[in-house]
Coordinates of C-alpha atoms and ligand atoms in Angstrom, one line a residue:
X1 CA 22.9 31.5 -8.3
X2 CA 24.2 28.6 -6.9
X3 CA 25.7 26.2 -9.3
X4 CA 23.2 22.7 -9.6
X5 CA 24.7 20.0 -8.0
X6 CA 26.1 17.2 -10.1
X7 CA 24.4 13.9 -9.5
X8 CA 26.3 10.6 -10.2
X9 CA 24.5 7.6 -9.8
X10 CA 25.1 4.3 -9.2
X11 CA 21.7 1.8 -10.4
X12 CA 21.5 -1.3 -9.2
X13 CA 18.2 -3.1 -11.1
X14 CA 17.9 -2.5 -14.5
X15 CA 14.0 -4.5 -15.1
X16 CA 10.9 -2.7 -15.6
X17 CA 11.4 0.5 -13.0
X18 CA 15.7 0.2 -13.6
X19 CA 15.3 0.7 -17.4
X20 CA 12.0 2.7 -17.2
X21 CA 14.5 5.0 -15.1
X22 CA 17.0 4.8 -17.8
X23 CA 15.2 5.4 -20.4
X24 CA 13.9 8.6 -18.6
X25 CA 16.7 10.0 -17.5
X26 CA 18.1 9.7 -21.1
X27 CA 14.9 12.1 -22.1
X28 CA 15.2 14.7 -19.3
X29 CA 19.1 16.3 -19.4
X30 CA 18.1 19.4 -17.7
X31 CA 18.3 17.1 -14.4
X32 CA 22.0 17.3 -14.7
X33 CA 22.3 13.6 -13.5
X34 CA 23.9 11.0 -15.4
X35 CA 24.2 7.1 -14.4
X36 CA 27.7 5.9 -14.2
X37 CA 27.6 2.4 -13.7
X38 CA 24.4 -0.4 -13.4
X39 CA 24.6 -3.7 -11.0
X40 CA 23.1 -6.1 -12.7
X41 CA 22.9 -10.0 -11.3
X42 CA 23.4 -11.7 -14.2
X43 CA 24.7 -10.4 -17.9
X44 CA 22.9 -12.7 -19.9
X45 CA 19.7 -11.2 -20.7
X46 CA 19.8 -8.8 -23.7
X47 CA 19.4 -5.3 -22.6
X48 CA 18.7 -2.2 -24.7
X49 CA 21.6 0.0 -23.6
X50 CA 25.9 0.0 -23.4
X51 CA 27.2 -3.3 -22.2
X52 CA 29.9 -1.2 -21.1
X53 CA 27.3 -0.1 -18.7
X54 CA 26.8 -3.0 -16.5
X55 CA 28.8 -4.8 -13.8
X56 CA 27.9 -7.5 -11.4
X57 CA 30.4 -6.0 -8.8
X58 CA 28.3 -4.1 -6.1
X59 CA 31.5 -3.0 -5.2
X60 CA 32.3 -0.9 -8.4
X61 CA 29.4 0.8 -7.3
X62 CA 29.3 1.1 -4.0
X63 CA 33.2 2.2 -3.7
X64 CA 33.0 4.6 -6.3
X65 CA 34.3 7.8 -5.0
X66 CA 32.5 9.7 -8.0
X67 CA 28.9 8.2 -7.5
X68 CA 27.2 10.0 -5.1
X69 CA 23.6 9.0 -5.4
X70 CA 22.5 5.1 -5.1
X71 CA 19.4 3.8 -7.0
X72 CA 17.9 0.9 -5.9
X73 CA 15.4 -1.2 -7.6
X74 CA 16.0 -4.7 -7.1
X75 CA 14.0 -7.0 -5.7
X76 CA 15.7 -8.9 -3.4
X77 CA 14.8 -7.8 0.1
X78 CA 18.3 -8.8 2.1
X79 CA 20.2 -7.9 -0.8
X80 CA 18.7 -4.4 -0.9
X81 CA 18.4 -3.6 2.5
X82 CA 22.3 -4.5 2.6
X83 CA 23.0 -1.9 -0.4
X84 CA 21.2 0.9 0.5
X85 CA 23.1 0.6 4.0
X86 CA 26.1 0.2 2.9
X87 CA 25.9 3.2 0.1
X88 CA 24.7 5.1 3.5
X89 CA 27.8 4.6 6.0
X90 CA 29.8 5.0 2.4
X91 CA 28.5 8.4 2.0
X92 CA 25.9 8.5 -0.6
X93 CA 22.5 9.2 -0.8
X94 CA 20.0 6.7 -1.7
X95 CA 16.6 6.0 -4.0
X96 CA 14.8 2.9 -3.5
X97 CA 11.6 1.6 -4.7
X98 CA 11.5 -1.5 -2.5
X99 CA 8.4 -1.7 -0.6
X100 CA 9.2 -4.6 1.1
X101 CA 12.9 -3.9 2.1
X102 CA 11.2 -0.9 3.7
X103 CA 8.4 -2.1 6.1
X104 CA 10.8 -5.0 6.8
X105 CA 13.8 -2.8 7.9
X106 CA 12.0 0.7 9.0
X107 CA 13.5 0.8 12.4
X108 CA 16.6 0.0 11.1
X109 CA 16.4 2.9 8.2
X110 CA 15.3 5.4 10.5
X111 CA 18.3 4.5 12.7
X112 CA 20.9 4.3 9.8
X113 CA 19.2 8.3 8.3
X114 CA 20.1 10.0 12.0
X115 CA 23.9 8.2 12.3
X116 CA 24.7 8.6 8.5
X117 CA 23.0 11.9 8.1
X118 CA 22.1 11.1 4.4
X119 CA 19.2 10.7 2.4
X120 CA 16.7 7.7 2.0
X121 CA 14.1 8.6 -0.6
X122 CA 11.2 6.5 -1.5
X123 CA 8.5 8.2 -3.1
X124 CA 8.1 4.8 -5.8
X125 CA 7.6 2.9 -3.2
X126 CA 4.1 3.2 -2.8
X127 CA 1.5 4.6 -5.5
X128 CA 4.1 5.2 -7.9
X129 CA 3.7 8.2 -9.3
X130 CA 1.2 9.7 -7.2
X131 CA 3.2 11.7 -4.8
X132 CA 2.0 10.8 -1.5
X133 CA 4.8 10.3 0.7
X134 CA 5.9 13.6 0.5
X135 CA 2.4 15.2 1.0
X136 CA 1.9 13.4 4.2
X137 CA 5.2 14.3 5.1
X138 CA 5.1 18.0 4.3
X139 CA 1.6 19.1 3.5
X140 CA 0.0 17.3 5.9
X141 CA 2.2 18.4 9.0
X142 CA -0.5 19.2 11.7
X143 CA -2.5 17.0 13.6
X144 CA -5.8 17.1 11.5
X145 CA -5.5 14.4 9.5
X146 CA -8.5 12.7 10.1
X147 CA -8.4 9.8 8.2
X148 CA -6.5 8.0 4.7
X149 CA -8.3 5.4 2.2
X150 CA -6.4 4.4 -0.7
X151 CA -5.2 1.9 -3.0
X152 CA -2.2 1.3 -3.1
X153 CA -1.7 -2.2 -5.1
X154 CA -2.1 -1.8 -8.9
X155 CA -1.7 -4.9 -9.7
X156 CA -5.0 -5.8 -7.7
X157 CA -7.1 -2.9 -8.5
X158 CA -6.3 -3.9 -12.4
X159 CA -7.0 -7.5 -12.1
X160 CA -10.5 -6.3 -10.1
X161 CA -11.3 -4.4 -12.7
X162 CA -10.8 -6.8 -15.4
X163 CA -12.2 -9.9 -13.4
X164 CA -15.8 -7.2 -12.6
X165 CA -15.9 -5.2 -15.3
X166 CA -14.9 -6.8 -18.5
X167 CA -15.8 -10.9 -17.1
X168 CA -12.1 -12.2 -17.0
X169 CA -11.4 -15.1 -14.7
X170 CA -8.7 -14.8 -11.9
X171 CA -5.9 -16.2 -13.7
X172 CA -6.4 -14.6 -17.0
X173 CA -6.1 -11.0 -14.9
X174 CA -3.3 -11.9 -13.1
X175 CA -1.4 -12.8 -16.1
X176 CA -2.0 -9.6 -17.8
X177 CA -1.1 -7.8 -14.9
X178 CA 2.1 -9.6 -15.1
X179 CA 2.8 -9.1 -18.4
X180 CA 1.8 -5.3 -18.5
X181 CA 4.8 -5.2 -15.7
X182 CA 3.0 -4.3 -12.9
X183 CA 2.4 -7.7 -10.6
X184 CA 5.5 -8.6 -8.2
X185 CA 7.7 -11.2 -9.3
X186 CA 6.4 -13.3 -7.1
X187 CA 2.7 -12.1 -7.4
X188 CA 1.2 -13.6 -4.4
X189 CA 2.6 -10.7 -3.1
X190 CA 0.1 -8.5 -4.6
X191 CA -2.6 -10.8 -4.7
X192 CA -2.9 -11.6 -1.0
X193 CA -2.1 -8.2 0.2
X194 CA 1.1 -8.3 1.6
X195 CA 2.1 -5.5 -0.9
X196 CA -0.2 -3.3 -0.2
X197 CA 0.4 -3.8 3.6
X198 CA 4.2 -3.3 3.2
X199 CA 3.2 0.1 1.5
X200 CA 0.5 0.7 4.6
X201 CA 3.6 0.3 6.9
X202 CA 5.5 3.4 6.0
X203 CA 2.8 5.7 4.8
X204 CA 1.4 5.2 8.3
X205 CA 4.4 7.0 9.5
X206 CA 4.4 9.7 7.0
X207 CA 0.8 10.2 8.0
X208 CA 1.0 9.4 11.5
X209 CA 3.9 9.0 13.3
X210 CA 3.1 5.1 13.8
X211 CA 6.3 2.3 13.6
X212 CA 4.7 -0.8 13.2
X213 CA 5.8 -3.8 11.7
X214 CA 3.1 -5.3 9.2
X215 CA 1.5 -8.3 11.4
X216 CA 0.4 -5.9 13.8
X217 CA -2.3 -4.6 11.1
X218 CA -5.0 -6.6 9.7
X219 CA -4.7 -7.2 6.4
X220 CA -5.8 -9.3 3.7
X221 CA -5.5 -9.6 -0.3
X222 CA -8.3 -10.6 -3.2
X223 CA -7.1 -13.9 -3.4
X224 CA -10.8 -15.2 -2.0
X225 CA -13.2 -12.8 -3.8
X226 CA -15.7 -14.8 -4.8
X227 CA -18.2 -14.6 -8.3
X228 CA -20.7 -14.6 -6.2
X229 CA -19.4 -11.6 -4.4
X230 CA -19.3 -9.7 -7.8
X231 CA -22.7 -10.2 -8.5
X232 CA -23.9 -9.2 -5.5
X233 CA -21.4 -5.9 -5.5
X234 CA -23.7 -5.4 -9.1
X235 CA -26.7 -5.6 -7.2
X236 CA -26.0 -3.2 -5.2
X237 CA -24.3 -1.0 -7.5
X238 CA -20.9 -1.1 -5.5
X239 CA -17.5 -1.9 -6.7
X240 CA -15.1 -3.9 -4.8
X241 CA -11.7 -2.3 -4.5
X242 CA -8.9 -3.4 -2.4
X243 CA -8.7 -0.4 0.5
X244 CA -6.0 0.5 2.8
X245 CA -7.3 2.6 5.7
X246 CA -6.3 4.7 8.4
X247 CA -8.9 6.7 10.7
X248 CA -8.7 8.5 13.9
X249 CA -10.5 7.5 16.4
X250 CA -11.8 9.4 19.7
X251 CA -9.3 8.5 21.9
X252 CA -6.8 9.8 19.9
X253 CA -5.8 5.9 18.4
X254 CA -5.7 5.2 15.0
X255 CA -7.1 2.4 13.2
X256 CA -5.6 0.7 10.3
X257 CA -6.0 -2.0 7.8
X258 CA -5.9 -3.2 4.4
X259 CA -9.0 -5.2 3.4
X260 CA -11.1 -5.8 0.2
X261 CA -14.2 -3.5 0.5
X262 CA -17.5 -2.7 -1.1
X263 CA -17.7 1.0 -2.2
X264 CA -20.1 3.3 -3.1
X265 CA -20.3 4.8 -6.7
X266 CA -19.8 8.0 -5.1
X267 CA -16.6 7.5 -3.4
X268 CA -13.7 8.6 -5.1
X269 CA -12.0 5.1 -4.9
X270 CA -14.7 3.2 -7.2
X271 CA -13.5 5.6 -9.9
X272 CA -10.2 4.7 -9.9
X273 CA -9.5 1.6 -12.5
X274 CA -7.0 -0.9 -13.8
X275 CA -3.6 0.1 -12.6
X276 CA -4.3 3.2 -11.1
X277 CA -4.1 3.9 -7.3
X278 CA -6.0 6.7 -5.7
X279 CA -6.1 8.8 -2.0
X280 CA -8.8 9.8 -0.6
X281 CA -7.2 11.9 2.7
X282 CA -10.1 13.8 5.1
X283 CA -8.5 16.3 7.4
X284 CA -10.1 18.5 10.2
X285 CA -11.2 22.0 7.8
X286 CA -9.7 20.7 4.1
X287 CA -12.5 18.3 4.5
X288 CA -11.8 15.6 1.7
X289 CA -9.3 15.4 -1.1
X290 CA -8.6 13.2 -3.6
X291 CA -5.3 12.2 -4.9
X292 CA -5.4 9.9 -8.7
X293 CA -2.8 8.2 -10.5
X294 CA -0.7 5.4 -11.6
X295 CA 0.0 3.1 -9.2
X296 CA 2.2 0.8 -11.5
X297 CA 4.3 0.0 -14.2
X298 CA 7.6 1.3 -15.8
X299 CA 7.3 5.1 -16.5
X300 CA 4.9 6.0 -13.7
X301 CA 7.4 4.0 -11.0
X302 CA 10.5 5.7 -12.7
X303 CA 9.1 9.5 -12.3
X304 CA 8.6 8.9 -8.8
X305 CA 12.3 7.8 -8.7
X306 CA 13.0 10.5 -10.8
X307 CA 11.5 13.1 -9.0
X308 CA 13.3 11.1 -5.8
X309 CA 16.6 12.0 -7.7
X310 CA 15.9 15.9 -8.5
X311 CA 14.9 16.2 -4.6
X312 CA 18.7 15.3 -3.5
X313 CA 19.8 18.3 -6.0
X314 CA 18.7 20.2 -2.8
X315 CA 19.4 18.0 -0.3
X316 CA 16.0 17.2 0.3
X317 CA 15.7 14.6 3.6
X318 CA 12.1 12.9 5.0
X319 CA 11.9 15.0 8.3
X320 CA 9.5 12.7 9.9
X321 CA 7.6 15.1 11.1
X322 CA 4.9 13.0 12.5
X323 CA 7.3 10.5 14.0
X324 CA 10.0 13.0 15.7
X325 CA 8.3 17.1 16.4
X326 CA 5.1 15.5 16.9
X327 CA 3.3 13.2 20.0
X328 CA 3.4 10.1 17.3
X329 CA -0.4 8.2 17.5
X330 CA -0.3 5.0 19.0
X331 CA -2.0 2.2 16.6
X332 CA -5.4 0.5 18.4
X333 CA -7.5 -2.7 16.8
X334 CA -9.7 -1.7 19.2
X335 CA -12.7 -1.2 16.8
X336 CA -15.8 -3.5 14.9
X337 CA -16.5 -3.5 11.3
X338 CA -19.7 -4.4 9.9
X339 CA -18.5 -7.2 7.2
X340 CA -19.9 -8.8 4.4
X341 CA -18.8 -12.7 4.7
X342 CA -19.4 -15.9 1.5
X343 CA -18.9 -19.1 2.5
X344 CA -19.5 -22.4 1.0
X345 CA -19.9 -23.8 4.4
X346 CA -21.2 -22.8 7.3
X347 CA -19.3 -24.8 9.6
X348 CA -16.1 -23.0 9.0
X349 CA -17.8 -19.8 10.2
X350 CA -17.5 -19.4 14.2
X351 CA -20.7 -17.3 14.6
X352 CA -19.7 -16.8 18.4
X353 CA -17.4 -14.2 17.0
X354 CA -19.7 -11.7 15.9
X355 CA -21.2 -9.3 18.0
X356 CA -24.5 -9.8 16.0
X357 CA -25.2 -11.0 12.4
X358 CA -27.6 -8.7 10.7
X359 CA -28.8 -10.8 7.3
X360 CA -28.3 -14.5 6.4
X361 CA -28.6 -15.6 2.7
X362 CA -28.2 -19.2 3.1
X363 CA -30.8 -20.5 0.2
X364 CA -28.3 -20.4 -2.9
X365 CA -25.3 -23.0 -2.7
X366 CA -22.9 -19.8 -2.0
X367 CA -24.0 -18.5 1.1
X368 CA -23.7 -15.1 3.0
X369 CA -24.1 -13.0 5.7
X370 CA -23.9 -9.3 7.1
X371 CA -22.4 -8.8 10.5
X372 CA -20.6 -7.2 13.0
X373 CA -17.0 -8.1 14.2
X374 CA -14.4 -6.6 16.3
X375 CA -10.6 -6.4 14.4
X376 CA -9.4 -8.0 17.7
X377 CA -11.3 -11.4 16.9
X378 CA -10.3 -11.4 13.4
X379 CA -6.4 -10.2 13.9
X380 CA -4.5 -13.4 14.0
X381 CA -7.1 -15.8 13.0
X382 CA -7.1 -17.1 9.4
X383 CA -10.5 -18.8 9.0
X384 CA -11.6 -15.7 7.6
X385 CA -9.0 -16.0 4.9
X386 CA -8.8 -19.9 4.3
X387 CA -11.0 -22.7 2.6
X388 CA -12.9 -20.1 -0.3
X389 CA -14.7 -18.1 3.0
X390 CA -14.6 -14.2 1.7
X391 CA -14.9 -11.8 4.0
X392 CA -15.2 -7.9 2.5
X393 CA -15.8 -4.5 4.5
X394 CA -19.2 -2.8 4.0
X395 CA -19.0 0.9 3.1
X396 CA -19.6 2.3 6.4
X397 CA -17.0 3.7 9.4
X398 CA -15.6 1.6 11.5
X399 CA -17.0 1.2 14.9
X400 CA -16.0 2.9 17.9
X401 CA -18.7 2.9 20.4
X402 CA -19.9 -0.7 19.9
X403 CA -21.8 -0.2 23.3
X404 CA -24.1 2.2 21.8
X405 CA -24.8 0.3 18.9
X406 CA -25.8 -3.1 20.8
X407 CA -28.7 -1.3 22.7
X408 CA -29.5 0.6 19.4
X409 CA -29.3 -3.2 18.2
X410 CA -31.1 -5.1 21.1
X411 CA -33.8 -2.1 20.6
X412 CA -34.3 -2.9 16.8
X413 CA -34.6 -6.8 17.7
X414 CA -37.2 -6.3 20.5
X415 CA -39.5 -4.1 18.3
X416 CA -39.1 -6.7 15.4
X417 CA -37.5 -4.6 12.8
X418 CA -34.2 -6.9 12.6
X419 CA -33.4 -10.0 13.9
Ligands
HSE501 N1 3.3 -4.8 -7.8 C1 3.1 -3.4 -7.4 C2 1.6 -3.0 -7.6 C3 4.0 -2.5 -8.2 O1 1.0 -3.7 -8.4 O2 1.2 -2.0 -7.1 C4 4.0 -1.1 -7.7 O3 4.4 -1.0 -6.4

């Protein structure tokens, strides 16, 4: 049998996934990978492990003739993107975690995997420990995939469970998220979506084929979710959750977006909690399956990078299967949701925008209303996102043949069902 291959590698972050990793690595020696040297930017915070360890040189790393694998998990986006491809042209396989570096320099990765030849390996990078990347990658490699639902922000998911279930305001959830490890450093990343849309980027690939840069997908965060909205998620016994979702669509397009949603009991995403993410992935025979785990913090992160780590044992390399032996789907926003929109103030709703509003509730102080709305008019607009106005997906697919459904519609209106 072939001797394992002997894995030196270089870290650069040591906070919660850098010494999560460390501290894992330490506990799993049959991995026959040690690491040599960690970047660190500053020495003065106290840190459980060999001073003799650390450097601030990126160089002592990155010139190192006997490190072969580069670990990133800082999370500084230039300053990443700018390791990972310079540990590339040097010759060394990478692991990085960071999300944002990512979506923000795909094309660029994808260019810098064909001329170097090496590997970029990312499963922590989105849902942590739940290994999705590589399931969409090598599962998943036929054209059935029907659709994708998931959440893929812990940090959200926990502080909607704690703000819906257990009555905690916004900031006490957000702290504890922070202090449990899981939020962003700067957690307005998490809390208005832009994590979970980085995350939507890539996966999109792995599931589809599709290289898009983040604005081109609707996408929003929980930053506006409302008490009222809460109770009225009770009411109906729904939970909201924070949903990233693809879906093919008849003409071959796929749909995609990251909004707050209600959800049935009885979908698999209202029984994922706290920091856990979840996948719900319907393809043409399979029919559905649901993928569950944790979606943030030290450990979970660090055996994805882990795992990451024992794949380049065997050379292991993201094929893109989707992107390059595949015709790759094109993205469309050419769909209509039925939304739930709350709104102190009716004047900062432009009505003219919805193909029809279905309920009003404008009695109480917090208002709402039930309606449907094309992703074109919202895509690019913010008034759905500004001044306390909370806009939230009903459980339902998204709309294809809006045609049929306005004579369906005028129909209801004219025999006085709806109006
Ligand atoms: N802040 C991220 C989250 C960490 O909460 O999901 C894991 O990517």
């Amino acid at each position: 049998m072939e001797t394992q291959k002997q894995l030196t590698i270089g870290l650069f972050g040591f906070g919660v996934v850098g010494e999560g990793l460390y501290k894992v690595l330490n506990q799993t020696p049959s991995l026959n990978a040690t690491i040599k040297k960690v970047c660190i930017k500053n020495y003065g915070k106290k840190r459980d492990a060999p001073a003799s360890l650390f450097t601030t040189e990126k160089e002592e790393l990155l010139n190192d003739r006997d490190i072969n694998v580069i670990v990133e998990v800082i999370d500084d986006t230039e300053a990443a993107f700018d390791i990972v491809s310079t540990a590339m042209k040097n010759g060394k396989d990478v692991v990085s975690a960071s999300k944002k570096m990512i979506a923000e320099y795909f094309t660029e990765l994808l260019a810098l995997q064909k001329e170097t030849g090496k590997s970029l390996l990312y499963e922590a990078a989105a849902c942590a420990s739940i290994p999705v990347i590589r399931n969409l990658e090598e599962y998943y490699d036929y054209d059935l995939l029907q659709s994708v639902r998931a959440i893929v922000n812990g940090s959200t998911n926990y502080m909607l469970t704690k703000i819906i279930d257990e009555g905690l305001d916004f900031k006490q959830a957000l702290l504890q998220a922070q202090q449990l490890g899981f939020a962003e450093s700067n957690p307005t990343l998490d809390v208005e979506g832009y994590d979970a849309v980085n995350k939507w980027a890539f996966l999109l690939t792995h599931a589809y084929g599709i290289v898009e840069k983040t604005d081109a997908l609707l996408f929003n965060g929980i930053q506006n979710i409302h008490a009222t909205d809460a109770v009225v998620a009770n009411e109906k016994n729904q939970e909201i959750k924070l949903v990233a979702q693809a879906q093919k669509l008849k003409n071959g397009k796929v749909a995609a977006f990251v909004l707050p949603q209600f959800v049935n009991q009885n979908d698999h995403l209202a029984f994922v909690k706290n920091e856990y993410n979840g996948v719900v992935i319907e393809s043409g025979f399979a029919d559905k399956q649901f993928f569950y785990g944790k979606g943030a913090g030290s450990f979970p992160t660090a055996s994805a990078v882990l795992s990451d780590i024992s794949a380049l044992r065997y050379e292991y390399k993201y094929e893109y299967k989707k992107l390059y032996h595949h015709q790759p789907h094109a993205l469309s926003n050419d769909i209509f949701l039925r939304v739930y929109v709350s709104f102190d103030d009716i004047s900062l709703i432009p009505k003219e925008n919805f193909e029809w509003i279905e309920e009003w509730h404008a009695r109480e102080e917090r208002k709402y209303l039930v309606g449907i709305i094309s992703v074109a008019s919202l895509h690019g607009k913010n008034w759905w996102k500004e001044n306390g106005v909370s806009l939230i997906l009903l459980p339902e697919p998204v709309i294809e043949e809006i045609e049929t459904r306005k004579l369906k519609q005028r129909s209801l209106e004219l025999a006085g069902i709806v109006n």
